[in-house]
Amino acid sequence: MDPELNDTGRRQALVVARRLSREAKPAAVYSSDLKRAAETAQTIATACGVSSLVLDPALRERHMGDLHGLAFDDAVRRNPEIFSSYSRTQEIPGGGESLDQLSKRCVSYLNTVAEKHKGERVIVVTHGASTEELCIHADPTSPVRGKLYNTSICVFRIGGGEWILEKAGDVGHLDQGEFLEDAFGGDGVSA
């Protein structure tokens, strides 16, 4: 699905944009081309004074094939075998991606971005499963699966084929009472 941000998502995008604008200026902002990520990325780019905003389908959420658009619990009921065994190569019927395919897509794209921006800071806006896969690629022992909030910040240092996960799931910019209830698992249309 490709919903727009809701009001909570727009507020979260503003808060993360404010935080990122106080850090070193990025050379560019890259984002999934899906509406909620693209709107978040535009908010960040504006706050950071960055004119280079690149939207790319390589940063989209995992393609869920026949399960696309279903709530997680409904997807599990419909195809329990996909979720009952943890296999990184298990494709989802109807053209859905395996975790390995998702990881390869996202890692390959970020390696290309890192090569283009050697020594520069960039901001990448993507989705939950994509971010989890990037974290796991950088640090296979990372306990991020199912623990990343919307607009959480992960910091990677990429160079020469090496990936270092410096920070994962930082939500210091979110007001604990207002956003965290909506940011994790939420309605799927916040940031």
PDB file of C-alpha atoms in Angstrom, residues 23-132:
ATOM      1  CA  GLU A  23      23.732  17.803  13.004  1.00  0.00           C
ATOM      2  CA  ALA A  24      26.310  18.004  10.190  1.00  0.00           C
ATOM      3  CA  LYS A  25      24.705  19.018   6.903  1.00  0.00           C
ATOM      4  CA  PRO A  26      24.170  16.042   4.600  1.00  0.00           C
ATOM      5  CA  ALA A  27      25.249  16.092   0.960  1.00  0.00           C
ATOM      6  CA  ALA A  28      21.953  14.500  -0.073  1.00  0.00           C
ATOM      7  CA  VAL A  29      18.779  12.838   1.138  1.00  0.00           C
ATOM      8  CA  TYR A  30      17.738   9.509  -0.393  1.00  0.00           C
ATOM      9  CA  SER A  31      14.328   7.971   0.129  1.00  0.00           C
ATOM     10  CA  SER A  32      11.878   5.315  -0.840  1.00  0.00           C
ATOM     11  CA  ASP A  33       9.487   6.686  -3.434  1.00  0.00           C
ATOM     12  CA  LEU A  34       6.449   5.612  -1.378  1.00  0.00           C
ATOM     13  CA  LYS A  35       4.443   8.612  -0.184  1.00  0.00           C
ATOM     14  CA  ARG A  36       5.018   8.433   3.568  1.00  0.00           C
ATOM     15  CA  ALA A  37       8.796   8.054   3.226  1.00  0.00           C
ATOM     16  CA  ALA A  38       9.012  10.641   0.438  1.00  0.00           C
ATOM     17  CA  GLU A  39       7.080  13.197   2.495  1.00  0.00           C
ATOM     18  CA  THR A  40       9.298  12.525   5.519  1.00  0.00           C
ATOM     19  CA  ALA A  41      12.405  12.872   3.334  1.00  0.00           C
ATOM     20  CA  GLN A  42      11.169  16.154   1.844  1.00  0.00           C
ATOM     21  CA  THR A  43      10.557  17.521   5.351  1.00  0.00           C
ATOM     22  CA  ILE A  44      14.097  16.477   6.371  1.00  0.00           C
ATOM     23  CA  ALA A  45      15.702  17.875   3.202  1.00  0.00           C
ATOM     24  CA  THR A  46      13.954  21.220   3.695  1.00  0.00           C
ATOM     25  CA  ALA A  47      14.953  21.452   7.368  1.00  0.00           C
ATOM     26  CA  CYS A  48      18.560  20.539   6.530  1.00  0.00           C
ATOM     27  CA  GLY A  49      18.788  22.941   3.581  1.00  0.00           C
ATOM     28  CA  VAL A  50      19.502  20.128   1.134  1.00  0.00           C
ATOM     29  CA  SER A  51      18.425  20.474  -2.482  1.00  0.00           C
ATOM     30  CA  SER A  52      19.460  16.963  -3.544  1.00  0.00           C
ATOM     31  CA  LEU A  53      16.520  14.663  -2.776  1.00  0.00           C
ATOM     32  CA  VAL A  54      16.546  11.326  -4.597  1.00  0.00           C
ATOM     33  CA  LEU A  55      13.458   9.079  -4.521  1.00  0.00           C
ATOM     34  CA  ASP A  56      14.114   5.487  -5.515  1.00  0.00           C
ATOM     35  CA  PRO A  57      12.019   2.280  -5.455  1.00  0.00           C
ATOM     36  CA  ALA A  58      15.118   0.351  -4.287  1.00  0.00           C
ATOM     37  CA  LEU A  59      14.402   1.729  -0.792  1.00  0.00           C
ATOM     38  CA  ARG A  60      10.790   0.546  -0.657  1.00  0.00           C
ATOM     39  CA  GLU A  61       9.404  -1.730   2.028  1.00  0.00           C
ATOM     40  CA  ARG A  62       9.526  -5.485   1.523  1.00  0.00           C
ATOM     41  CA  HIS A  63       7.247  -6.666  -1.282  1.00  0.00           C
ATOM     42  CA  MET A  64       4.685  -8.919   0.374  1.00  0.00           C
ATOM     43  CA  GLY A  65       3.231 -10.537  -2.761  1.00  0.00           C
ATOM     44  CA  ASP A  66      -0.234 -12.031  -2.154  1.00  0.00           C
ATOM     45  CA  LEU A  67      -0.090 -10.766   1.440  1.00  0.00           C
ATOM     46  CA  HIS A  68       0.265  -7.130   0.355  1.00  0.00           C
ATOM     47  CA  GLY A  69      -2.156  -4.869   2.190  1.00  0.00           C
ATOM     48  CA  LEU A  70      -3.021  -7.363   4.945  1.00  0.00           C
ATOM     49  CA  ALA A  71      -2.510  -6.629   8.631  1.00  0.00           C
ATOM     50  CA  PHE A  72       0.302  -8.784  10.056  1.00  0.00           C
ATOM     51  CA  ASP A  73      -2.071 -11.035  12.052  1.00  0.00           C
ATOM     52  CA  ASP A  74      -4.225 -11.584   8.957  1.00  0.00           C
ATOM     53  CA  ALA A  75      -1.139 -12.423   6.882  1.00  0.00           C
ATOM     54  CA  VAL A  76      -0.054 -15.012   9.459  1.00  0.00           C
ATOM     55  CA  ARG A  77      -3.530 -16.593   9.444  1.00  0.00           C
ATOM     56  CA  ARG A  78      -3.580 -16.688   5.661  1.00  0.00           C
ATOM     57  CA  ASN A  79      -0.087 -18.182   5.206  1.00  0.00           C
ATOM     58  CA  PRO A  80       1.154 -19.519   8.556  1.00  0.00           C
ATOM     59  CA  GLU A  81       3.884 -21.610   6.896  1.00  0.00           C
ATOM     60  CA  ILE A  82       5.691 -18.464   5.776  1.00  0.00           C
ATOM     61  CA  PHE A  83       5.930 -17.201   9.347  1.00  0.00           C
ATOM     62  CA  SER A  84       6.282 -20.496  11.219  1.00  0.00           C
ATOM     63  CA  SER A  85       9.779 -21.311  10.026  1.00  0.00           C
ATOM     64  CA  TYR A  86      12.443 -18.670   9.939  1.00  0.00           C
ATOM     65  CA  SER A  87      13.987 -18.978   6.519  1.00  0.00           C
ATOM     66  CA  ARG A  88      15.725 -16.001   4.962  1.00  0.00           C
ATOM     67  CA  THR A  89      15.174 -17.531   1.513  1.00  0.00           C
ATOM     68  CA  GLN A  90      11.386 -18.080   1.906  1.00  0.00           C
ATOM     69  CA  GLU A  91       9.701 -16.096  -0.856  1.00  0.00           C
ATOM     70  CA  ILE A  92       6.145 -14.928  -0.370  1.00  0.00           C
ATOM     71  CA  PRO A  93       3.639 -16.290  -2.926  1.00  0.00           C
ATOM     72  CA  GLY A  94       2.577 -13.816  -5.585  1.00  0.00           C
ATOM     73  CA  GLY A  95       6.003 -12.308  -6.243  1.00  0.00           C
ATOM     74  CA  GLY A  96       6.849 -11.331  -2.669  1.00  0.00           C
ATOM     75  CA  GLU A  97      10.443 -10.966  -1.531  1.00  0.00           C
ATOM     76  CA  SER A  98      12.405 -13.206   0.759  1.00  0.00           C
ATOM     77  CA  LEU A  99      14.424 -11.497   3.491  1.00  0.00           C
ATOM     78  CA  ASP A 100      17.588 -12.301   1.523  1.00  0.00           C
ATOM     79  CA  GLN A 101      16.156 -10.603  -1.575  1.00  0.00           C
ATOM     80  CA  LEU A 102      15.127  -7.549   0.443  1.00  0.00           C
ATOM     81  CA  SER A 103      18.570  -7.353   2.042  1.00  0.00           C
ATOM     82  CA  LYS A 104      20.364  -7.688  -1.282  1.00  0.00           C
ATOM     83  CA  ARG A 105      18.237  -4.920  -2.843  1.00  0.00           C
ATOM     84  CA  CYS A 106      18.748  -2.453   0.000  1.00  0.00           C
ATOM     85  CA  VAL A 107      22.419  -3.222   0.679  1.00  0.00           C
ATOM     86  CA  SER A 108      23.303  -3.000  -3.016  1.00  0.00           C
ATOM     87  CA  TYR A 109      21.601   0.388  -3.302  1.00  0.00           C
ATOM     88  CA  LEU A 110      23.284   1.790  -0.188  1.00  0.00           C
ATOM     89  CA  ASN A 111      26.682   0.548  -1.384  1.00  0.00           C
ATOM     90  CA  THR A 112      26.092   2.532  -4.589  1.00  0.00           C
ATOM     91  CA  VAL A 113      25.104   5.627  -2.583  1.00  0.00           C
ATOM     92  CA  ALA A 114      28.172   5.249  -0.336  1.00  0.00           C
ATOM     93  CA  GLU A 115      30.449   4.949  -3.369  1.00  0.00           C
ATOM     94  CA  LYS A 116      28.951   8.117  -4.856  1.00  0.00           C
ATOM     95  CA  HIS A 117      29.282  10.048  -1.582  1.00  0.00           C
ATOM     96  CA  LYS A 118      32.695   8.934  -0.272  1.00  0.00           C
ATOM     97  CA  GLY A 119      33.539  10.887   2.862  1.00  0.00           C
ATOM     98  CA  GLU A 120      30.145  12.629   2.876  1.00  0.00           C
ATOM     99  CA  ARG A 121      27.142  12.321   5.135  1.00  0.00           C
ATOM    100  CA  VAL A 122      23.819  11.359   3.568  1.00  0.00           C
ATOM    101  CA  ILE A 123      20.408  10.710   5.058  1.00  0.00           C
ATOM    102  CA  VAL A 124      18.363   7.725   3.899  1.00  0.00           C
ATOM    103  CA  VAL A 125      14.640   7.427   4.605  1.00  0.00           C
ATOM    104  CA  THR A 126      13.192   3.957   4.229  1.00  0.00           C
ATOM    105  CA  HIS A 127      10.817   1.517   5.935  1.00  0.00           C
ATOM    106  CA  GLY A 128      10.892  -0.867   8.887  1.00  0.00           C
ATOM    107  CA  ALA A 129      11.828  -4.202   7.298  1.00  0.00           C
ATOM    108  CA  SER A 130      14.319  -2.494   4.993  1.00  0.00           C
ATOM    109  CA  THR A 131      15.984  -0.739   7.917  1.00  0.00           C
ATOM    110  CA  GLU A 132      16.072  -3.969   9.931  1.00  0.00           C
TER     111      GLU A 132
END
